[in-house]
mmCIF file of C-alpha atoms in Angstrom:
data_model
loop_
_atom_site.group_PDB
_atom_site.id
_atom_site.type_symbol
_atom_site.label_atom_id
_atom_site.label_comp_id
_atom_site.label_asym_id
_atom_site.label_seq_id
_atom_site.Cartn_x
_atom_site.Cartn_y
_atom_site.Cartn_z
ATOM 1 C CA UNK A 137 18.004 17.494 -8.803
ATOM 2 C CA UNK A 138 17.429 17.274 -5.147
ATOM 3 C CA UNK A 139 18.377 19.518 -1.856
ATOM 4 C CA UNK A 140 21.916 21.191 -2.476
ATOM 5 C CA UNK A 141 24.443 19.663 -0.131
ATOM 6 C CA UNK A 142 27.236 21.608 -0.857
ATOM 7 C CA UNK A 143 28.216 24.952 -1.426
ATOM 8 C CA UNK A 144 31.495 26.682 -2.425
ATOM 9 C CA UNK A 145 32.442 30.425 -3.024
ATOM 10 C CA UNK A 146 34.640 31.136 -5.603
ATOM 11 C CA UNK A 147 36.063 33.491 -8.357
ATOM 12 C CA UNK A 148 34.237 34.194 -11.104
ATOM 13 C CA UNK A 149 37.720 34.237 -13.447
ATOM 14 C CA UNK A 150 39.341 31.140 -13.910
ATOM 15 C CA UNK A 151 42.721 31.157 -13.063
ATOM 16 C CA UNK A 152 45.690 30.253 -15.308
ATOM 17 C CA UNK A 153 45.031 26.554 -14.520
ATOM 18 C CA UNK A 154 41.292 26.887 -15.630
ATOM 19 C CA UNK A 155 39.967 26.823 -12.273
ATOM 20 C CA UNK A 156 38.066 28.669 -10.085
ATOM 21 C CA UNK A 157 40.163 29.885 -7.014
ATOM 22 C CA UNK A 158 37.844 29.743 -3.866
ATOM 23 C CA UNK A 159 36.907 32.516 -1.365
ATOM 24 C CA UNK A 160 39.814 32.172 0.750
ATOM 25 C CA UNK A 161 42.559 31.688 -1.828
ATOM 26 C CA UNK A 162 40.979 34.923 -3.157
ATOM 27 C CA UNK A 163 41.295 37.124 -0.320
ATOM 28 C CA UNK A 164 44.920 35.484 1.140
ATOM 29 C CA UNK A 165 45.775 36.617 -2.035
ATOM 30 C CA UNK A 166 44.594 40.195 -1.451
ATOM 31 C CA UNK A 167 46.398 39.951 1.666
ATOM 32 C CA UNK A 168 50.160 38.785 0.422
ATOM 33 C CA UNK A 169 49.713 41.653 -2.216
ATOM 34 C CA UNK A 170 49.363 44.097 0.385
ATOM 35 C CA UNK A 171 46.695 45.467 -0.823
ATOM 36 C CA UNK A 172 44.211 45.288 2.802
ATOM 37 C CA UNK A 173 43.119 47.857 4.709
ATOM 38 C CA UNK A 174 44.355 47.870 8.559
ATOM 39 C CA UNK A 175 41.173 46.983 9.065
ATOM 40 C CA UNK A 176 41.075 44.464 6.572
ATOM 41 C CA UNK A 177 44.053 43.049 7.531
ATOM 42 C CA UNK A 178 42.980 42.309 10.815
ATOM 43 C CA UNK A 179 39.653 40.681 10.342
ATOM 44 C CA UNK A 180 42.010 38.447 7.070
ATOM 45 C CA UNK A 181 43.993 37.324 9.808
ATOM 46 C CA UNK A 182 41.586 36.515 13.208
ATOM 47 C CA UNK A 183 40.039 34.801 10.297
ATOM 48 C CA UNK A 184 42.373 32.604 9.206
ATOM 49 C CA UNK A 185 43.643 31.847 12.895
ATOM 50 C CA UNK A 186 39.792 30.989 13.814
ATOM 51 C CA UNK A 187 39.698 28.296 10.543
ATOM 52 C CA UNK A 188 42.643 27.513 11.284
ATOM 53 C CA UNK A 189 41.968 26.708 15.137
ATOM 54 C CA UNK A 190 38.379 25.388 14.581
ATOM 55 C CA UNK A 191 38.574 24.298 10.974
ATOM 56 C CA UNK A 192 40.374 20.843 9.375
ATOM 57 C CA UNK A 193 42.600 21.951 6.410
ATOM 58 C CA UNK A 194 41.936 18.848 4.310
ATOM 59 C CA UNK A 195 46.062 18.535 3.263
ATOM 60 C CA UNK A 196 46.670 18.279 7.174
ATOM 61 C CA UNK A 197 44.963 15.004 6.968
ATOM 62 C CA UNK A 198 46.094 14.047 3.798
ATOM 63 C CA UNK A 199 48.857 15.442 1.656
ATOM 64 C CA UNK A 200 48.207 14.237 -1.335
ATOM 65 C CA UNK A 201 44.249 15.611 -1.828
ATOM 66 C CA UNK A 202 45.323 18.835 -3.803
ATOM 67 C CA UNK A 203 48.043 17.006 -5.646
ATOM 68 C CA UNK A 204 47.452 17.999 -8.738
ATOM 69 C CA UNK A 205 48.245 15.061 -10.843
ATOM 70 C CA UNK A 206 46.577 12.631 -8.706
ATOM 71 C CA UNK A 207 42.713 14.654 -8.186
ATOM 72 C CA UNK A 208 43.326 17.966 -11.273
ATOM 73 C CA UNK A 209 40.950 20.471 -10.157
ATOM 74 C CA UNK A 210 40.422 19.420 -6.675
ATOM 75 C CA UNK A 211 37.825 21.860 -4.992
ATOM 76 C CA UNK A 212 36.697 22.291 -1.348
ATOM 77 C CA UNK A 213 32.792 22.580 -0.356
ATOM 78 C CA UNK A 214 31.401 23.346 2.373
ATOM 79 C CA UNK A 215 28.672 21.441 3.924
ATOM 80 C CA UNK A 216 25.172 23.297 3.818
ATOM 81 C CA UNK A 217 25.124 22.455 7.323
ATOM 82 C CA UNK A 218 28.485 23.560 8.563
ATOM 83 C CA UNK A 219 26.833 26.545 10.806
ATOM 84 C CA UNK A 220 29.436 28.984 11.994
ATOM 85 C CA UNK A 221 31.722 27.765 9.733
ATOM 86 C CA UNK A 222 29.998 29.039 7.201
ATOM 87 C CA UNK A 223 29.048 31.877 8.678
ATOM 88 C CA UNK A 224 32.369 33.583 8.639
ATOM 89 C CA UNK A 225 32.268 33.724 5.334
ATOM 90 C CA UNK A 226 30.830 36.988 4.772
ATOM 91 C CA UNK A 227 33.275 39.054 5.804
ATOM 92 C CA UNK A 228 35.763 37.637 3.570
ATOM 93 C CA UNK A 229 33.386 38.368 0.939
ATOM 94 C CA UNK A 230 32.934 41.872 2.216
ATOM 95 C CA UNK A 231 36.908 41.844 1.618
ATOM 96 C CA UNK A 232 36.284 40.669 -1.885
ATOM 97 C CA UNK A 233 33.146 42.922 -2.801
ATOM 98 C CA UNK A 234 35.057 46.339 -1.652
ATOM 99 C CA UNK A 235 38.409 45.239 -3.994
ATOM 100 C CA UNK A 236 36.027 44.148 -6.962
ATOM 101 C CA UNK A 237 36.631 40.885 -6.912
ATOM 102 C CA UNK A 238 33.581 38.602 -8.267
ATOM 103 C CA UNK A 239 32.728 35.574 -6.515
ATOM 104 C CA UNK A 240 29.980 33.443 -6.963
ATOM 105 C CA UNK A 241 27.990 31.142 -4.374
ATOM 106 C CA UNK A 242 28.010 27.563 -6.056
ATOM 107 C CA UNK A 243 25.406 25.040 -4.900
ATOM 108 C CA UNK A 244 24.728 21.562 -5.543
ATOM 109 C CA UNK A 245 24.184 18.051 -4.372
ATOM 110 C CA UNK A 246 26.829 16.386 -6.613
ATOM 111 C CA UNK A 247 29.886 18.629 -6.781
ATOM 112 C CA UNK A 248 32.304 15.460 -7.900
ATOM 113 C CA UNK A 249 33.724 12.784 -6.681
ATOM 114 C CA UNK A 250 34.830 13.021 -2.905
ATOM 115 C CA UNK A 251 38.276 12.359 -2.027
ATOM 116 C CA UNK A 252 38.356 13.928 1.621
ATOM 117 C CA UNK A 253 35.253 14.587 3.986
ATOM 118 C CA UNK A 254 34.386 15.374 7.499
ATOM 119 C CA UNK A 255 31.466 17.330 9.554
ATOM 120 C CA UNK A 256 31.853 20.321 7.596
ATOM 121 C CA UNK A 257 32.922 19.863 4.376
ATOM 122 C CA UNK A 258 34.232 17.445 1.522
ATOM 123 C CA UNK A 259 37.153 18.175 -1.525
ATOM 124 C CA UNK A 260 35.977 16.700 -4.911
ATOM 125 C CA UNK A 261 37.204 16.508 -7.999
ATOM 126 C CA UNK A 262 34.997 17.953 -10.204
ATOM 127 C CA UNK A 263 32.914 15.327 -12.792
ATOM 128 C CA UNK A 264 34.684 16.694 -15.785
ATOM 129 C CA UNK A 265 37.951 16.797 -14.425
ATOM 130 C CA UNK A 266 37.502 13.445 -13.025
ATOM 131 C CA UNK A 267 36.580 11.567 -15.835
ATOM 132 C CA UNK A 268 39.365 12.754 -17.996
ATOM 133 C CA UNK A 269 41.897 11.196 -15.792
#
């Protein structure tokens, strides 16, 4: 297997749908519970206004790429080479590591078939997923 490509952090429980929710869904759901620090709180939401501000949300550009008939178990990656981007992930999983909450950095060069890209990062749907359909 050759240089990983991608990465993606993400639960280490499935969810009810058998799939692993990523760092973001993990911690917004943190968040909606109420269950942040003031502290937390803040940096949960000057982060999602900077990926918000700086960052493509994939369903902006097209609705339909978590539709989950059309691409079941569509994931987001991250680019290895998506710099700050990436870099702003840590303190989300700060978030996550002080509430308990496993997550797991994913690598890999393949993830599944790519349904949206750009600079920073693609949404797949995973092999297995996409060969059942």
């Amino acid at each position: 297997m050759g240089q990983a490509l991608f990465v993606r952090f993400q639960g280490t429980s499935a969810n009810a749908r058998g799939h692993f929710p990523g760092v973001f869904a993990l911690v917004n759901g943190l968040g909606r519970a109420g269950e942040l620090s003031e502290e937390e709180h803040r940096f949960w939401r000057s982060g999602n206004d900077w990926y918000e501000a700086n960052f493509t949300n994939p369903s902006t550009v097209d609705p339909t790429v978590f539709d989950r008939d059309l691409h079941p178990g569509a994931a987001s990656w991250f680019r290895t080479t998506a710099g700050e981007v990436l870099d702003r992930v840590n303190g989300y999983l700060e978030i996550l590591a002080s509430h308990g909450v496993s997550c797991e950095r994913v690598e890999s060069s393949a993830p599944g078939r790519i349904i949206y890209e750009d600079s920073e990062q693609v949404v797949v749907v995973p092999w297995e997923a996409g060969l059942s359909s």
